[in-house]
XYZ file of N, CA and C in Angstrom:
492
model
N 0.842 -1.182 0.000
C 0.000 0.000 0.000
C 0.890 1.249 0.000
N 0.575 2.203 -0.852
C 1.407 3.397 -0.955
C 1.080 4.383 0.160
N 2.067 5.137 0.545
C 1.925 6.156 1.592
C 1.179 7.353 1.005
N 0.221 7.875 1.738
C -0.534 9.016 1.234
C 0.301 10.280 1.311
N 0.020 11.183 0.407
C 0.722 12.468 0.387
C 0.135 13.367 1.461
N 0.823 14.449 1.723
C 0.335 15.436 2.704
C -1.029 15.980 2.267
N -1.160 16.274 0.994
C -2.423 16.791 0.464
C -3.547 15.763 0.633
N -3.264 14.503 0.357
C -4.257 13.446 0.526
C -4.648 13.287 1.998
N -3.676 13.429 2.882
C -3.955 13.305 4.307
C -4.890 14.424 4.768
N -4.633 15.662 4.322
C -5.509 16.767 4.708
C -6.911 16.557 4.148
N -6.994 16.051 2.913
C -8.303 15.779 2.318
C -9.033 14.695 3.115
N -8.325 13.647 3.510
C -8.924 12.574 4.313
C -9.379 13.120 5.667
N -8.541 13.951 6.283
C -8.914 14.556 7.570
C -10.188 15.379 7.433
N -10.261 16.141 6.348
C -11.435 16.984 6.137
C -12.676 16.127 5.908
N -12.560 15.089 5.111
C -13.685 14.188 4.851
C -14.151 13.513 6.138
N -13.198 13.037 6.942
C -13.552 12.411 8.224
C -14.276 13.399 9.133
N -13.764 14.610 9.188
C -14.366 15.633 10.037
C -15.780 15.976 9.573
N -15.984 16.064 8.272
C -17.322 16.346 7.758
C -18.311 15.244 8.125
N -17.869 14.006 8.073
C -18.733 12.896 8.475
C -19.128 13.031 9.949
N -18.179 13.375 10.787
C -18.459 13.569 12.206
C -19.439 14.722 12.415
N -19.230 15.799 11.670
C -20.105 16.963 11.808
C -21.531 16.656 11.370
N -21.692 15.779 10.384
C -23.039 15.406 9.938
C -23.826 14.759 11.077
N -23.159 13.918 11.839
C -23.815 13.259 12.971
C -24.194 14.300 14.024
N -23.248 15.149 14.390
C -23.506 16.166 15.411
C -24.563 17.163 14.939
N -24.515 17.510 13.677
C -25.450 18.489 13.127
C -26.891 18.007 13.256
N -27.124 16.755 12.976
C -28.476 16.219 13.083
C -28.988 16.328 14.515
N -28.162 15.925 15.463
C -28.571 15.987 16.869
C -28.863 17.394 17.337
N -27.988 18.316 17.020
C -28.176 19.685 17.501
C -29.356 20.352 16.803
N -29.600 20.025 15.551
C -30.737 20.626 14.856
C -32.070 20.125 15.414
N -32.127 18.850 15.776
C -33.345 18.318 16.381
C -33.600 18.987 17.732
N -32.547 19.100 18.543
C -32.682 19.764 19.839
C -33.085 21.224 19.659
N -32.452 21.920 18.731
C -32.750 23.321 18.481
C -34.206 23.486 18.033
N -34.678 22.617 17.164
C -36.064 22.684 16.700
C -37.032 22.479 17.867
N -36.721 21.507 18.710
C -37.561 21.276 19.897
C -37.612 22.532 20.759
N -36.451 23.114 20.999
C -36.396 24.293 21.865
C -37.106 25.492 21.232
N -37.034 25.613 19.913
C -37.716 26.723 19.243
C -39.233 26.627 19.366
N -39.754 25.423 19.395
C -41.209 25.258 19.462
C -41.754 25.235 20.886
N -40.891 24.991 21.849
C -41.324 24.809 23.237
C -42.178 25.955 23.793
N -41.810 27.220 23.603
C -42.626 28.297 24.192
C -44.042 28.374 23.632
N -44.257 27.764 22.471
C -45.574 27.830 21.844
C -46.445 26.638 22.209
N -45.918 25.749 23.039
C -46.688 24.561 23.425
C -47.474 24.826 24.705
N -48.523 24.043 24.867
C -49.367 24.184 26.055
C -48.550 23.877 27.305
N -48.743 24.630 28.317
C -48.063 24.392 29.585
C -46.824 25.237 29.792
N -46.296 25.832 28.737
C -45.067 26.616 28.907
C -45.316 27.838 29.782
N -46.531 28.342 29.771
C -46.833 29.518 30.593
C -46.753 29.210 32.087
N -46.745 27.919 32.436
C -46.644 27.529 33.847
C -45.187 27.442 34.323
N -44.246 27.751 33.473
C -42.841 27.657 33.885
C -42.476 28.786 34.845
N -41.534 28.481 35.720
C -41.040 29.476 36.678
C -39.995 30.347 35.992
N -39.580 31.399 36.660
C -38.531 32.253 36.104
C -37.229 31.463 35.950
N -36.913 30.605 36.919
C -35.728 29.760 36.825
C -35.787 28.892 35.565
N -36.927 28.274 35.315
C -37.075 27.419 34.138
C -36.962 28.218 32.846
N -37.483 29.418 32.848
C -37.343 30.283 31.664
C -35.878 30.647 31.435
N -35.160 30.915 32.512
C -33.733 31.228 32.390
C -32.953 30.024 31.844
N -33.269 28.842 32.367
C -32.614 27.619 31.885
C -32.965 27.398 30.418
N -34.207 27.665 30.047
C -34.635 27.535 28.656
C -33.798 28.442 27.746
N -33.602 29.690 28.160
C -32.824 30.635 27.343
C -31.389 30.140 27.182
N -30.795 29.625 28.251
C -29.434 29.074 28.155
C -29.414 27.916 27.161
N -30.381 27.005 27.269
C -30.444 25.859 26.359
C -30.632 26.306 24.919
N -31.525 27.257 24.702
C -31.808 27.751 23.356
C -30.586 28.424 22.734
N -29.962 29.340 23.490
C -28.801 30.056 22.951
C -27.606 29.132 22.739
N -27.425 28.162 23.625
C -26.343 27.199 23.439
C -26.598 26.338 22.209
N -27.846 25.944 21.984
C -28.180 25.162 20.785
C -27.970 25.997 19.527
N -28.344 27.265 19.576
C -28.121 28.148 18.422
C -26.626 28.296 18.153
N -25.852 28.502 19.210
C -24.404 28.618 19.052
C -23.783 27.337 18.522
N -24.235 26.205 19.035
C -23.721 24.907 18.570
C -24.049 24.708 17.100
N -25.264 25.050 16.719
C -25.674 24.916 15.318
C -24.779 25.767 14.423
N -24.559 26.999 14.822
C -23.704 27.886 14.021
C -22.287 27.342 13.897
N -21.731 26.875 15.008
C -20.348 26.396 14.978
C -20.208 25.094 14.184
N -21.180 24.207 14.313
C -21.081 22.918 13.637
C -21.304 23.063 12.129
N -22.103 24.042 11.735
C -22.349 24.262 10.309
C -21.292 25.188 9.689
N -20.602 25.971 10.496
C -19.658 26.967 9.967
C -18.562 26.406 9.055
N -18.081 25.168 9.256
C -17.075 24.674 8.301
C -17.564 24.625 6.855
N -18.867 24.487 6.662
C -19.407 24.491 5.302
C -19.229 25.875 4.682
N -19.576 26.913 5.426
C -19.410 28.282 4.925
C -17.934 28.600 4.710
N -17.100 28.150 5.635
C -15.659 28.375 5.521
C -15.124 27.684 4.265
N -15.599 26.463 4.024
C -15.178 25.721 2.836
C -15.593 26.455 1.571
N -16.806 26.993 1.557
C -17.266 27.753 0.384
C -16.354 28.958 0.145
N -15.975 29.650 1.212
C -15.143 30.844 1.071
C -13.732 30.502 0.597
N -13.235 29.333 0.979
C -11.866 28.947 0.626
C -11.805 27.948 -0.527
N -12.923 27.691 -1.161
C -12.996 26.659 -2.198
C -11.929 26.870 -3.266
N -11.185 25.814 -3.526
C -10.137 25.771 -4.560
C -9.032 26.803 -4.372
N -8.748 27.116 -3.137
C -7.642 28.027 -2.861
C -6.439 27.287 -2.296
N -6.526 25.972 -2.191
C -5.402 25.181 -1.696
C -5.102 25.405 -0.226
N -6.126 25.689 0.549
C -5.930 25.992 1.972
C -6.580 24.936 2.863
N -6.505 23.688 2.435
C -7.130 22.590 3.175
C -6.626 22.489 4.611
N -5.314 22.632 4.873
C -4.864 22.561 6.277
C -5.543 23.609 7.171
N -5.665 24.815 6.665
C -6.330 25.877 7.431
C -7.805 25.523 7.648
N -8.439 24.998 6.619
C -9.841 24.603 6.707
C -10.038 23.489 7.728
N -9.159 22.497 7.725
C -9.277 21.384 8.671
C -9.074 21.877 10.097
N -8.090 22.739 10.310
C -7.860 23.274 11.660
C -9.080 24.063 12.149
N -9.601 24.912 11.271
C -10.781 25.708 11.621
C -11.965 24.797 11.930
N -12.219 23.822 11.072
C -13.346 22.912 11.260
C -13.198 22.126 12.558
N -11.979 21.730 12.884
C -11.728 21.014 14.136
C -12.101 21.882 15.340
N -11.686 23.136 15.312
C -11.998 24.041 16.420
C -13.495 24.310 16.523
N -14.136 24.497 15.378
C -15.575 24.749 15.392
C -16.336 23.512 15.870
N -15.911 22.335 15.456
C -16.558 21.096 15.912
C -16.406 20.945 17.421
N -15.222 21.212 17.929
C -14.990 21.103 19.376
C -15.839 22.106 20.145
N -15.857 23.345 19.692
C -16.686 24.368 20.338
C -18.164 24.052 20.220
N -18.573 23.566 19.060
C -19.966 23.196 18.852
C -20.407 22.066 19.777
N -19.529 21.091 19.961
C -19.852 19.991 20.877
C -19.958 20.490 22.318
N -19.099 21.422 22.695
C -19.176 21.987 24.054
C -20.508 22.716 24.255
N -20.904 23.509 23.265
C -22.191 24.207 23.369
C -23.362 23.227 23.312
N -23.211 22.174 22.540
C -24.255 21.152 22.483
C -24.417 20.480 23.843
N -23.307 20.229 24.511
C -23.351 19.652 25.862
C -24.118 20.575 26.800
N -23.794 21.857 26.766
C -24.487 22.832 27.618
C -25.975 22.846 27.303
N -26.318 22.829 26.034
C -27.719 22.866 25.638
C -28.459 21.614 26.082
N -27.842 20.467 25.900
C -28.515 19.218 26.279
C -28.717 19.115 27.784
N -27.694 19.462 28.537
C -27.822 19.404 29.993
C -28.846 20.432 30.468
N -28.852 21.601 29.855
C -29.845 22.622 30.212
C -31.253 22.151 29.870
N -31.411 21.493 28.734
C -32.729 20.975 28.353
C -33.190 19.902 29.341
N -32.274 19.048 29.762
C -32.611 18.037 30.763
C -33.009 18.724 32.072
N -32.257 19.728 32.469
C -32.590 20.460 33.693
C -33.964 21.118 33.570
N -34.224 21.714 32.434
C -35.521 22.362 32.221
C -36.673 21.370 32.380
N -36.572 20.249 31.711
C -37.662 19.268 31.746
C -37.780 18.620 33.121
N -36.658 18.226 33.692
C -36.728 17.560 35.001
C -37.185 18.520 36.088
N -36.798 19.783 36.002
C -37.260 20.761 36.986
C -38.757 21.016 36.843
N -39.272 20.881 35.641
C -40.701 21.085 35.382
C -41.535 19.948 35.981
N -41.001 18.714 35.937
C -41.808 17.563 36.367
C -41.398 16.978 37.715
N -40.228 17.345 38.243
C -39.732 16.797 39.506
C -39.340 17.934 40.449
N -39.001 17.581 41.670
C -38.477 18.573 42.602
C -37.112 19.054 42.127
N -36.793 20.304 42.386
C -35.556 20.902 41.901
C -34.292 20.142 42.325
N -34.162 19.708 43.582
C -32.940 18.964 43.936
C -32.750 17.695 43.086
N -33.833 17.006 42.817
C -33.757 15.810 41.969
C -33.360 16.212 40.545
N -33.911 17.311 40.066
C -33.576 17.811 38.733
C -32.084 18.143 38.628
N -31.538 18.774 39.661
C -30.104 19.091 39.661
C -29.258 17.819 39.637
N -29.645 16.836 40.430
C -28.892 15.569 40.464
C -28.941 14.881 39.100
N -30.139 14.784 38.524
C -30.267 14.133 37.223
C -29.524 14.894 36.123
N -29.523 16.197 36.198
C -28.791 17.004 35.218
C -27.286 16.835 35.381
N -26.826 16.753 36.619
C -25.394 16.514 36.867
C -24.979 15.139 36.351
N -25.818 14.151 36.568
C -25.538 12.804 36.053
C -25.501 12.830 34.521
N -26.424 13.558 33.922
C -26.441 13.701 32.463
C -25.152 14.342 31.968
N -24.714 15.409 32.639
C -23.464 16.076 32.247
C -22.282 15.120 32.363
N -22.223 14.384 33.454
C -21.132 13.415 33.621
C -21.186 12.326 32.565
N -22.373 11.893 32.223
C -22.543 10.868 31.197
C -21.988 11.355 29.858
N -22.399 12.559 29.448
C -21.902 13.119 28.194
C -20.394 13.333 28.251
N -19.900 13.906 29.338
C -18.464 14.148 29.460
C -17.672 12.842 29.409
N -18.221 11.794 29.977
C -17.546 10.495 29.935
C -17.373 10.030 28.496
N -18.438 10.095 27.711
C -18.388 9.579 26.343
C -17.810 10.560 25.339
N -17.882 11.842 25.614
C -17.383 12.834 24.669
C -15.977 13.325 24.987
N -15.511 13.129 26.215
C -14.193 13.654 26.581
C -13.316 12.607 27.267
N -13.775 12.072 28.372
C -12.936 11.177 29.168
C -12.497 9.955 28.358
N -13.450 9.209 27.822
C -13.090 8.006 27.067
C -12.275 8.307 25.802
N -12.677 9.273 24.981
C -11.866 9.540 23.792
C -10.435 9.987 24.117
N -10.276 10.859 25.113
C -8.927 11.330 25.419
C -8.108 10.276 26.146
N -8.756 9.436 26.935
C -8.010 8.357 27.581
C -7.595 7.309 26.553
N -8.316 7.195 25.476
C -8.012 6.240 24.404
C -6.705 6.591 23.697
N -6.313 7.812 23.743
C -5.092 8.246 23.057
C -3.857 7.477 23.517
N -3.879 6.924 24.719
C -2.715 6.229 25.262
C -2.887 4.717 25.316
N -3.874 4.174 24.637
C -4.152 2.744 24.708
C -3.240 1.898 23.845
N -2.457 2.458 23.017
C -1.589 1.656 22.155
C -1.188 2.446 20.938
N -0.471 1.774 20.081
C 0.030 2.466 18.902
C -0.552 1.889 17.615
N -1.706 1.200 17.708
C -2.276 0.598 16.513
C -2.857 1.624 15.552
N -3.107 2.842 16.005
C -3.657 3.895 15.153
C -2.687 5.063 15.047
N -1.432 4.769 14.819
C -0.397 5.815 14.803
C -0.720 6.949 13.853
N -1.177 6.627 12.643
C -1.462 7.671 11.672
C -2.556 8.608 12.155
N -3.602 8.048 12.785
C -4.672 8.894 13.289
C -4.184 9.809 14.392
N -3.318 9.308 15.277
C -2.777 10.138 16.343
C -1.952 11.285 15.763
N -1.160 10.995 14.743
C -0.365 12.038 14.109
C -1.268 13.083 13.495
N -2.358 12.628 12.855
C -3.294 13.556 12.233
C -3.937 14.450 13.297
N -4.313 13.860 14.430
C -4.932 14.646 15.496
C -3.995 15.722 15.990
N -2.700 15.397 16.097
C -1.735 16.379 16.539
C -1.622 17.527 15.538
N -1.693 17.218 14.263
C -1.600 18.263 13.243
C -2.841 19.143 13.248
N -4.005 18.537 13.483
C -5.248 19.286 13.465
C -5.301 20.278 14.604
N -4.944 19.843 15.798
C -5.022 20.697 16.978
C -4.020 21.799 16.857
């Protein structure tokens, strides 16, 4: 098997990143759509000021996540055929990371909003904290701890270092 060129590696990195963003984009768009319709549903007028504040945090975080996760597409359009794939991959990596962080905030806030609406507040806080830990475990702890599990994916590790 022939060794890929630097240009091919950047193209592969970009393609891989776009695939990842497609998955995240679907999730954040569904959450954002839910949050956009929530104030117009029956029962929303019964929310407390705390719940409204949590709703605004969830909504704005979902909007921010949506913008960041979709932004590599706009960036790609602006840089199309300019030979700046490394810059595009670095930018997309940062936007994906920021978008995932905002998505985490939005999801945990949405869980807090719903659980606070149907349960006692202390229980809602506990369940929201567990939700945050659950997401952090799968989105941060496990992936970053995996970096030291062996050298079977050397090329991917090298690519990650270049992207960051």
